[in-house]
Amino acid sequence: KEKFNIEYDFILENIILGIIVGVIGARLYYILFNLQYFVNNPENILNFRNGGLAIYGGLIFGAIAIIINCKIQKMMY
């Protein structure tokens, strides 16, 4: 906190935001790259039991959410 002047609550908020948006983004990424299957089987879009999370989508969406939050909170220029 002293070195970078960042509050603990701000860090925790970004971690939680990144996890939530990351999981949603991982699922969206998986759906987009298997779009033909999900067009034919839309009832499986929310079915996580058979797999279906793409790490790339989680990282991309989570990072974007954290960057946007930092800009909103004026922690980035």
PDB file of N, CA and C in Angstrom:
ATOM      1  N   LYS A   1       0.822  -1.196   0.000  1.00  0.00           N
ATOM      2  CA  LYS A   1       0.000   0.000   0.000  1.00  0.00           C
ATOM      3  C   LYS A   1       0.864   1.256   0.000  1.00  0.00           C
ATOM      4  N   GLU A   2       1.882   1.265   0.786  1.00  0.00           N
ATOM      5  CA  GLU A   2       2.682   2.482   0.901  1.00  0.00           C
ATOM      6  C   GLU A   2       3.485   2.777  -0.357  1.00  0.00           C
ATOM      7  N   LYS A   3       3.997   1.746  -1.006  1.00  0.00           N
ATOM      8  CA  LYS A   3       4.851   1.965  -2.158  1.00  0.00           C
ATOM      9  C   LYS A   3       4.064   2.471  -3.374  1.00  0.00           C
ATOM     10  N   PHE A   4       2.917   1.873  -3.650  1.00  0.00           N
ATOM     11  CA  PHE A   4       2.149   2.233  -4.831  1.00  0.00           C
ATOM     12  C   PHE A   4       0.886   3.023  -4.510  1.00  0.00           C
ATOM     13  N   ASN A   5       0.570   3.184  -3.237  1.00  0.00           N
ATOM     14  CA  ASN A   5      -0.601   3.934  -2.795  1.00  0.00           C
ATOM     15  C   ASN A   5      -1.898   3.347  -3.368  1.00  0.00           C
ATOM     16  N   ILE A   6      -2.044   2.020  -3.240  1.00  0.00           N
ATOM     17  CA  ILE A   6      -3.234   1.322  -3.706  1.00  0.00           C
ATOM     18  C   ILE A   6      -3.928   0.699  -2.496  1.00  0.00           C
ATOM     19  N   GLU A   7      -5.222   0.921  -2.382  1.00  0.00           N
ATOM     20  CA  GLU A   7      -5.997   0.385  -1.264  1.00  0.00           C
ATOM     21  C   GLU A   7      -6.247  -1.112  -1.447  1.00  0.00           C
ATOM     22  N   TYR A   8      -6.314  -1.818  -0.328  1.00  0.00           N
ATOM     23  CA  TYR A   8      -6.591  -3.250  -0.331  1.00  0.00           C
ATOM     24  C   TYR A   8      -7.959  -3.537  -0.949  1.00  0.00           C
ATOM     25  N   ASP A   9      -8.945  -2.732  -0.654  1.00  0.00           N
ATOM     26  CA  ASP A   9     -10.298  -2.932  -1.188  1.00  0.00           C
ATOM     27  C   ASP A   9     -10.321  -2.827  -2.709  1.00  0.00           C
ATOM     28  N   PHE A  10      -9.534  -1.941  -3.257  1.00  0.00           N
ATOM     29  CA  PHE A  10      -9.471  -1.789  -4.712  1.00  0.00           C
ATOM     30  C   PHE A  10      -8.891  -3.047  -5.359  1.00  0.00           C
ATOM     31  N   ILE A  11      -7.869  -3.607  -4.757  1.00  0.00           N
ATOM     32  CA  ILE A  11      -7.259  -4.832  -5.287  1.00  0.00           C
ATOM     33  C   ILE A  11      -8.242  -5.993  -5.197  1.00  0.00           C
ATOM     34  N   LEU A  12      -8.913  -6.122  -4.045  1.00  0.00           N
ATOM     35  CA  LEU A  12      -9.887  -7.194  -3.864  1.00  0.00           C
ATOM     36  C   LEU A  12     -11.052  -7.055  -4.841  1.00  0.00           C
ATOM     37  N   GLU A  13     -11.511  -5.833  -5.051  1.00  0.00           N
ATOM     38  CA  GLU A  13     -12.595  -5.577  -6.003  1.00  0.00           C
ATOM     39  C   GLU A  13     -12.199  -6.021  -7.411  1.00  0.00           C
ATOM     40  N   ASN A  14     -10.981  -5.724  -7.811  1.00  0.00           N
ATOM     41  CA  ASN A  14     -10.514  -6.114  -9.143  1.00  0.00           C
ATOM     42  C   ASN A  14     -10.347  -7.621  -9.274  1.00  0.00           C
ATOM     43  N   ILE A  15      -9.913  -8.281  -8.225  1.00  0.00           N
ATOM     44  CA  ILE A  15      -9.762  -9.733  -8.272  1.00  0.00           C
ATOM     45  C   ILE A  15     -11.126 -10.397  -8.445  1.00  0.00           C
ATOM     46  N   ILE A  16     -12.102  -9.966  -7.647  1.00  0.00           N
ATOM     47  CA  ILE A  16     -13.440 -10.541  -7.742  1.00  0.00           C
ATOM     48  C   ILE A  16     -14.049 -10.256  -9.115  1.00  0.00           C
ATOM     49  N   LEU A  17     -13.916  -9.023  -9.575  1.00  0.00           N
ATOM     50  CA  LEU A  17     -14.429  -8.648 -10.897  1.00  0.00           C
ATOM     51  C   LEU A  17     -13.781  -9.483 -11.991  1.00  0.00           C
ATOM     52  N   GLY A  18     -12.472  -9.646 -11.916  1.00  0.00           N
ATOM     53  CA  GLY A  18     -11.750 -10.427 -12.920  1.00  0.00           C
ATOM     54  C   GLY A  18     -12.175 -11.883 -12.955  1.00  0.00           C
ATOM     55  N   ILE A  19     -12.431 -12.464 -11.791  1.00  0.00           N
ATOM     56  CA  ILE A  19     -12.863 -13.864 -11.744  1.00  0.00           C
ATOM     57  C   ILE A  19     -14.259 -14.019 -12.346  1.00  0.00           C
ATOM     58  N   ILE A  20     -15.188 -13.170 -11.932  1.00  0.00           N
ATOM     59  CA  ILE A  20     -16.565 -13.284 -12.426  1.00  0.00           C
ATOM     60  C   ILE A  20     -16.633 -13.055 -13.936  1.00  0.00           C
ATOM     61  N   VAL A  21     -16.053 -11.954 -14.384  1.00  0.00           N
ATOM     62  CA  VAL A  21     -16.085 -11.650 -15.823  1.00  0.00           C
ATOM     63  C   VAL A  21     -15.247 -12.665 -16.602  1.00  0.00           C
ATOM     64  N   GLY A  22     -14.185 -13.159 -15.999  1.00  0.00           N
ATOM     65  CA  GLY A  22     -13.348 -14.159 -16.654  1.00  0.00           C
ATOM     66  C   GLY A  22     -14.081 -15.465 -16.915  1.00  0.00           C
ATOM     67  N   VAL A  23     -14.865 -15.920 -15.959  1.00  0.00           N
ATOM     68  CA  VAL A  23     -15.630 -17.164 -16.152  1.00  0.00           C
ATOM     69  C   VAL A  23     -16.682 -16.970 -17.239  1.00  0.00           C
ATOM     70  N   ILE A  24     -17.373 -15.842 -17.191  1.00  0.00           N
ATOM     71  CA  ILE A  24     -18.377 -15.548 -18.231  1.00  0.00           C
ATOM     72  C   ILE A  24     -17.698 -15.441 -19.597  1.00  0.00           C
ATOM     73  N   GLY A  25     -16.561 -14.757 -19.663  1.00  0.00           N
ATOM     74  CA  GLY A  25     -15.833 -14.611 -20.918  1.00  0.00           C
ATOM     75  C   GLY A  25     -15.296 -15.933 -21.436  1.00  0.00           C
ATOM     76  N   ALA A  26     -14.867 -16.810 -20.533  1.00  0.00           N
ATOM     77  CA  ALA A  26     -14.378 -18.125 -20.948  1.00  0.00           C
ATOM     78  C   ALA A  26     -15.488 -18.931 -21.598  1.00  0.00           C
ATOM     79  N   ARG A  27     -16.677 -18.844 -21.051  1.00  0.00           N
ATOM     80  CA  ARG A  27     -17.815 -19.561 -21.638  1.00  0.00           C
ATOM     81  C   ARG A  27     -18.198 -18.952 -22.990  1.00  0.00           C
ATOM     82  N   LEU A  28     -18.247 -17.613 -23.067  1.00  0.00           N
ATOM     83  CA  LEU A  28     -18.582 -16.956 -24.334  1.00  0.00           C
ATOM     84  C   LEU A  28     -17.579 -17.309 -25.429  1.00  0.00           C
ATOM     85  N   TYR A  29     -16.312 -17.326 -25.080  1.00  0.00           N
ATOM     86  CA  TYR A  29     -15.261 -17.665 -26.040  1.00  0.00           C
ATOM     87  C   TYR A  29     -15.452 -19.091 -26.546  1.00  0.00           C
ATOM     88  N   TYR A  30     -15.757 -19.999 -25.629  1.00  0.00           N
ATOM     89  CA  TYR A  30     -15.983 -21.398 -26.008  1.00  0.00           C
ATOM     90  C   TYR A  30     -17.192 -21.522 -26.927  1.00  0.00           C
ATOM     91  N   ILE A  31     -18.256 -20.811 -26.598  1.00  0.00           N
ATOM     92  CA  ILE A  31     -19.468 -20.860 -27.421  1.00  0.00           C
ATOM     93  C   ILE A  31     -19.195 -20.307 -28.814  1.00  0.00           C
ATOM     94  N   LEU A  32     -18.469 -19.205 -28.919  1.00  0.00           N
ATOM     95  CA  LEU A  32     -18.179 -18.602 -30.222  1.00  0.00           C
ATOM     96  C   LEU A  32     -17.364 -19.523 -31.122  1.00  0.00           C
ATOM     97  N   PHE A  33     -16.446 -20.298 -30.531  1.00  0.00           N
ATOM     98  CA  PHE A  33     -15.622 -21.178 -31.346  1.00  0.00           C
ATOM     99  C   PHE A  33     -16.270 -22.533 -31.598  1.00  0.00           C
ATOM    100  N   ASN A  34     -17.431 -22.761 -31.004  1.00  0.00           N
ATOM    101  CA  ASN A  34     -18.228 -23.958 -31.276  1.00  0.00           C
ATOM    102  C   ASN A  34     -19.650 -23.540 -31.623  1.00  0.00           C
ATOM    103  N   LEU A  35     -19.756 -22.485 -32.390  1.00  0.00           N
ATOM    104  CA  LEU A  35     -21.041 -21.848 -32.650  1.00  0.00           C
ATOM    105  C   LEU A  35     -22.029 -22.775 -33.357  1.00  0.00           C
ATOM    106  N   GLN A  36     -21.574 -23.565 -34.293  1.00  0.00           N
ATOM    107  CA  GLN A  36     -22.482 -24.443 -35.025  1.00  0.00           C
ATOM    108  C   GLN A  36     -23.176 -25.423 -34.082  1.00  0.00           C
ATOM    109  N   TYR A  37     -22.433 -25.980 -33.140  1.00  0.00           N
ATOM    110  CA  TYR A  37     -23.037 -26.909 -32.175  1.00  0.00           C
ATOM    111  C   TYR A  37     -24.091 -26.204 -31.327  1.00  0.00           C
ATOM    112  N   PHE A  38     -23.787 -25.010 -30.851  1.00  0.00           N
ATOM    113  CA  PHE A  38     -24.715 -24.308 -29.963  1.00  0.00           C
ATOM    114  C   PHE A  38     -25.897 -23.698 -30.709  1.00  0.00           C
ATOM    115  N   VAL A  39     -25.763 -23.452 -32.006  1.00  0.00           N
ATOM    116  CA  VAL A  39     -26.910 -23.021 -32.804  1.00  0.00           C
ATOM    117  C   VAL A  39     -27.904 -24.178 -32.910  1.00  0.00           C
ATOM    118  N   ASN A  40     -27.390 -25.381 -33.068  1.00  0.00           N
ATOM    119  CA  ASN A  40     -28.251 -26.560 -33.168  1.00  0.00           C
ATOM    120  C   ASN A  40     -28.738 -27.055 -31.809  1.00  0.00           C
ATOM    121  N   ASN A  41     -28.030 -26.732 -30.729  1.00  0.00           N
ATOM    122  CA  ASN A  41     -28.372 -27.187 -29.381  1.00  0.00           C
ATOM    123  C   ASN A  41     -28.331 -26.017 -28.396  1.00  0.00           C
ATOM    124  N   PRO A  42     -29.225 -25.053 -28.529  1.00  0.00           N
ATOM    125  CA  PRO A  42     -29.160 -23.872 -27.657  1.00  0.00           C
ATOM    126  C   PRO A  42     -29.421 -24.171 -26.177  1.00  0.00           C
ATOM    127  N   GLU A  43     -30.033 -25.312 -25.883  1.00  0.00           N
ATOM    128  CA  GLU A  43     -30.284 -25.660 -24.486  1.00  0.00           C
ATOM    129  C   GLU A  43     -28.998 -25.992 -23.730  1.00  0.00           C
ATOM    130  N   ASN A  44     -27.913 -26.221 -24.446  1.00  0.00           N
ATOM    131  CA  ASN A  44     -26.632 -26.553 -23.812  1.00  0.00           C
ATOM    132  C   ASN A  44     -25.738 -25.342 -23.580  1.00  0.00           C
ATOM    133  N   ILE A  45     -26.206 -24.165 -23.879  1.00  0.00           N
ATOM    134  CA  ILE A  45     -25.368 -22.973 -23.718  1.00  0.00           C
ATOM    135  C   ILE A  45     -24.953 -22.781 -22.261  1.00  0.00           C
ATOM    136  N   LEU A  46     -25.848 -23.016 -21.330  1.00  0.00           N
ATOM    137  CA  LEU A  46     -25.527 -22.841 -19.908  1.00  0.00           C
ATOM    138  C   LEU A  46     -25.110 -24.139 -19.224  1.00  0.00           C
ATOM    139  N   ASN A  47     -24.947 -25.208 -19.973  1.00  0.00           N
ATOM    140  CA  ASN A  47     -24.579 -26.504 -19.411  1.00  0.00           C
ATOM    141  C   ASN A  47     -23.054 -26.605 -19.288  1.00  0.00           C
ATOM    142  N   PHE A  48     -22.553 -26.416 -18.070  1.00  0.00           N
ATOM    143  CA  PHE A  48     -21.108 -26.461 -17.819  1.00  0.00           C
ATOM    144  C   PHE A  48     -20.616 -27.867 -17.475  1.00  0.00           C
ATOM    145  N   ARG A  49     -21.516 -28.789 -17.245  1.00  0.00           N
ATOM    146  CA  ARG A  49     -21.126 -30.112 -16.745  1.00  0.00           C
ATOM    147  C   ARG A  49     -20.278 -30.902 -17.729  1.00  0.00           C
ATOM    148  N   ASN A  50     -20.423 -30.658 -19.003  1.00  0.00           N
ATOM    149  CA  ASN A  50     -19.651 -31.380 -20.014  1.00  0.00           C
ATOM    150  C   ASN A  50     -18.440 -30.585 -20.484  1.00  0.00           C
ATOM    151  N   GLY A  51     -17.973 -29.676 -19.677  1.00  0.00           N
ATOM    152  CA  GLY A  51     -16.844 -28.846 -20.061  1.00  0.00           C
ATOM    153  C   GLY A  51     -17.306 -27.615 -20.795  1.00  0.00           C
ATOM    154  N   GLY A  52     -16.379 -26.865 -21.299  1.00  0.00           N
ATOM    155  CA  GLY A  52     -16.766 -25.736 -22.108  1.00  0.00           C
ATOM    156  C   GLY A  52     -16.332 -24.392 -21.592  1.00  0.00           C
ATOM    157  N   LEU A  53     -15.142 -24.297 -21.034  1.00  0.00           N
ATOM    158  CA  LEU A  53     -14.558 -23.008 -20.675  1.00  0.00           C
ATOM    159  C   LEU A  53     -13.216 -22.905 -21.394  1.00  0.00           C
ATOM    160  N   ALA A  54     -12.997 -21.796 -22.066  1.00  0.00           N
ATOM    161  CA  ALA A  54     -11.743 -21.579 -22.792  1.00  0.00           C
ATOM    162  C   ALA A  54     -10.897 -20.574 -22.016  1.00  0.00           C
ATOM    163  N   ILE A  55      -9.703 -20.978 -21.634  1.00  0.00           N
ATOM    164  CA  ILE A  55      -8.845 -20.136 -20.804  1.00  0.00           C
ATOM    165  C   ILE A  55      -8.521 -18.813 -21.482  1.00  0.00           C
ATOM    166  N   TYR A  56      -8.385 -18.820 -22.807  1.00  0.00           N
ATOM    167  CA  TYR A  56      -8.071 -17.585 -23.516  1.00  0.00           C
ATOM    168  C   TYR A  56      -9.173 -16.547 -23.330  1.00  0.00           C
ATOM    169  N   GLY A  57     -10.405 -16.984 -23.427  1.00  0.00           N
ATOM    170  CA  GLY A  57     -11.535 -16.070 -23.227  1.00  0.00           C
ATOM    171  C   GLY A  57     -11.566 -15.527 -21.812  1.00  0.00           C
ATOM    172  N   GLY A  58     -11.271 -16.378 -20.846  1.00  0.00           N
ATOM    173  CA  GLY A  58     -11.239 -15.934 -19.457  1.00  0.00           C
ATOM    174  C   GLY A  58     -10.180 -14.878 -19.220  1.00  0.00           C
ATOM    175  N   LEU A  59      -9.004 -15.105 -19.767  1.00  0.00           N
ATOM    176  CA  LEU A  59      -7.913 -14.137 -19.590  1.00  0.00           C
ATOM    177  C   LEU A  59      -8.209 -12.819 -20.307  1.00  0.00           C
ATOM    178  N   ILE A  60      -8.717 -12.911 -21.523  1.00  0.00           N
ATOM    179  CA  ILE A  60      -8.999 -11.697 -22.303  1.00  0.00           C
ATOM    180  C   ILE A  60     -10.092 -10.871 -21.647  1.00  0.00           C
ATOM    181  N   PHE A  61     -11.235 -11.496 -21.354  1.00  0.00           N
ATOM    182  CA  PHE A  61     -12.358 -10.762 -20.783  1.00  0.00           C
ATOM    183  C   PHE A  61     -12.052 -10.265 -19.371  1.00  0.00           C
ATOM    184  N   GLY A  62     -11.367 -11.094 -18.572  1.00  0.00           N
ATOM    185  CA  GLY A  62     -10.999 -10.674 -17.221  1.00  0.00           C
ATOM    186  C   GLY A  62     -10.057  -9.475 -17.229  1.00  0.00           C
ATOM    187  N   ALA A  63      -9.075  -9.507 -18.107  1.00  0.00           N
ATOM    188  CA  ALA A  63      -8.126  -8.394 -18.203  1.00  0.00           C
ATOM    189  C   ALA A  63      -8.804  -7.115 -18.671  1.00  0.00           C
ATOM    190  N   ILE A  64      -9.694  -7.245 -19.650  1.00  0.00           N
ATOM    191  CA  ILE A  64     -10.413  -6.067 -20.143  1.00  0.00           C
ATOM    192  C   ILE A  64     -11.275  -5.468 -19.032  1.00  0.00           C
ATOM    193  N   ALA A  65     -11.945  -6.316 -18.257  1.00  0.00           N
ATOM    194  CA  ALA A  65     -12.790  -5.824 -17.164  1.00  0.00           C
ATOM    195  C   ALA A  65     -11.965  -5.084 -16.115  1.00  0.00           C
ATOM    196  N   ILE A  66     -10.800  -5.614 -15.775  1.00  0.00           N
ATOM    197  CA  ILE A  66      -9.943  -4.965 -14.781  1.00  0.00           C
ATOM    198  C   ILE A  66      -9.404  -3.643 -15.321  1.00  0.00           C
ATOM    199  N   ILE A  67      -9.008  -3.609 -16.575  1.00  0.00           N
ATOM    200  CA  ILE A  67      -8.506  -2.363 -17.171  1.00  0.00           C
ATOM    201  C   ILE A  67      -9.594  -1.300 -17.187  1.00  0.00           C
ATOM    202  N   ILE A  68     -10.799  -1.683 -17.581  1.00  0.00           N
ATOM    203  CA  ILE A  68     -11.910  -0.717 -17.589  1.00  0.00           C
ATOM    204  C   ILE A  68     -12.199  -0.216 -16.187  1.00  0.00           C
ATOM    205  N   ASN A  69     -12.192  -1.111 -15.205  1.00  0.00           N
ATOM    206  CA  ASN A  69     -12.438  -0.690 -13.825  1.00  0.00           C
ATOM    207  C   ASN A  69     -11.341   0.247 -13.330  1.00  0.00           C
ATOM    208  N   CYS A  70     -10.108  -0.022 -13.676  1.00  0.00           N
ATOM    209  CA  CYS A  70      -9.008   0.868 -13.272  1.00  0.00           C
ATOM    210  C   CYS A  70      -9.167   2.252 -13.903  1.00  0.00           C
ATOM    211  N   LYS A  71      -9.592   2.285 -15.147  1.00  0.00           N
ATOM    212  CA  LYS A  71      -9.808   3.583 -15.800  1.00  0.00           C
ATOM    213  C   LYS A  71     -10.972   4.329 -15.177  1.00  0.00           C
ATOM    214  N   ILE A  72     -12.052   3.625 -14.834  1.00  0.00           N
ATOM    215  CA  ILE A  72     -13.203   4.262 -14.186  1.00  0.00           C
ATOM    216  C   ILE A  72     -12.805   4.822 -12.824  1.00  0.00           C
ATOM    217  N   GLN A  73     -11.994   4.069 -12.086  1.00  0.00           N
ATOM    218  CA  GLN A  73     -11.562   4.493 -10.749  1.00  0.00           C
ATOM    219  C   GLN A  73     -10.377   5.465 -10.806  1.00  0.00           C
ATOM    220  N   LYS A  74      -9.957   5.838 -12.018  1.00  0.00           N
ATOM    221  CA  LYS A  74      -8.862   6.770 -12.244  1.00  0.00           C
ATOM    222  C   LYS A  74      -7.516   6.272 -11.690  1.00  0.00           C
ATOM    223  N   MET A  75      -7.289   4.963 -11.829  1.00  0.00           N
ATOM    224  CA  MET A  75      -6.022   4.395 -11.419  1.00  0.00           C
ATOM    225  C   MET A  75      -5.076   4.266 -12.620  1.00  0.00           C
ATOM    226  N   MET A  76      -5.615   4.440 -13.838  1.00  0.00           N
ATOM    227  CA  MET A  76      -4.828   4.416 -15.065  1.00  0.00           C
ATOM    228  C   MET A  76      -5.152   5.659 -15.869  1.00  0.00           C
ATOM    229  N   TYR A  77      -4.230   6.033 -16.726  1.00  0.00           N
ATOM    230  CA  TYR A  77      -4.464   7.214 -17.556  1.00  0.00           C
ATOM    231  C   TYR A  77      -4.885   6.844 -18.934  1.00  0.00           C
TER     232      TYR A  77
END
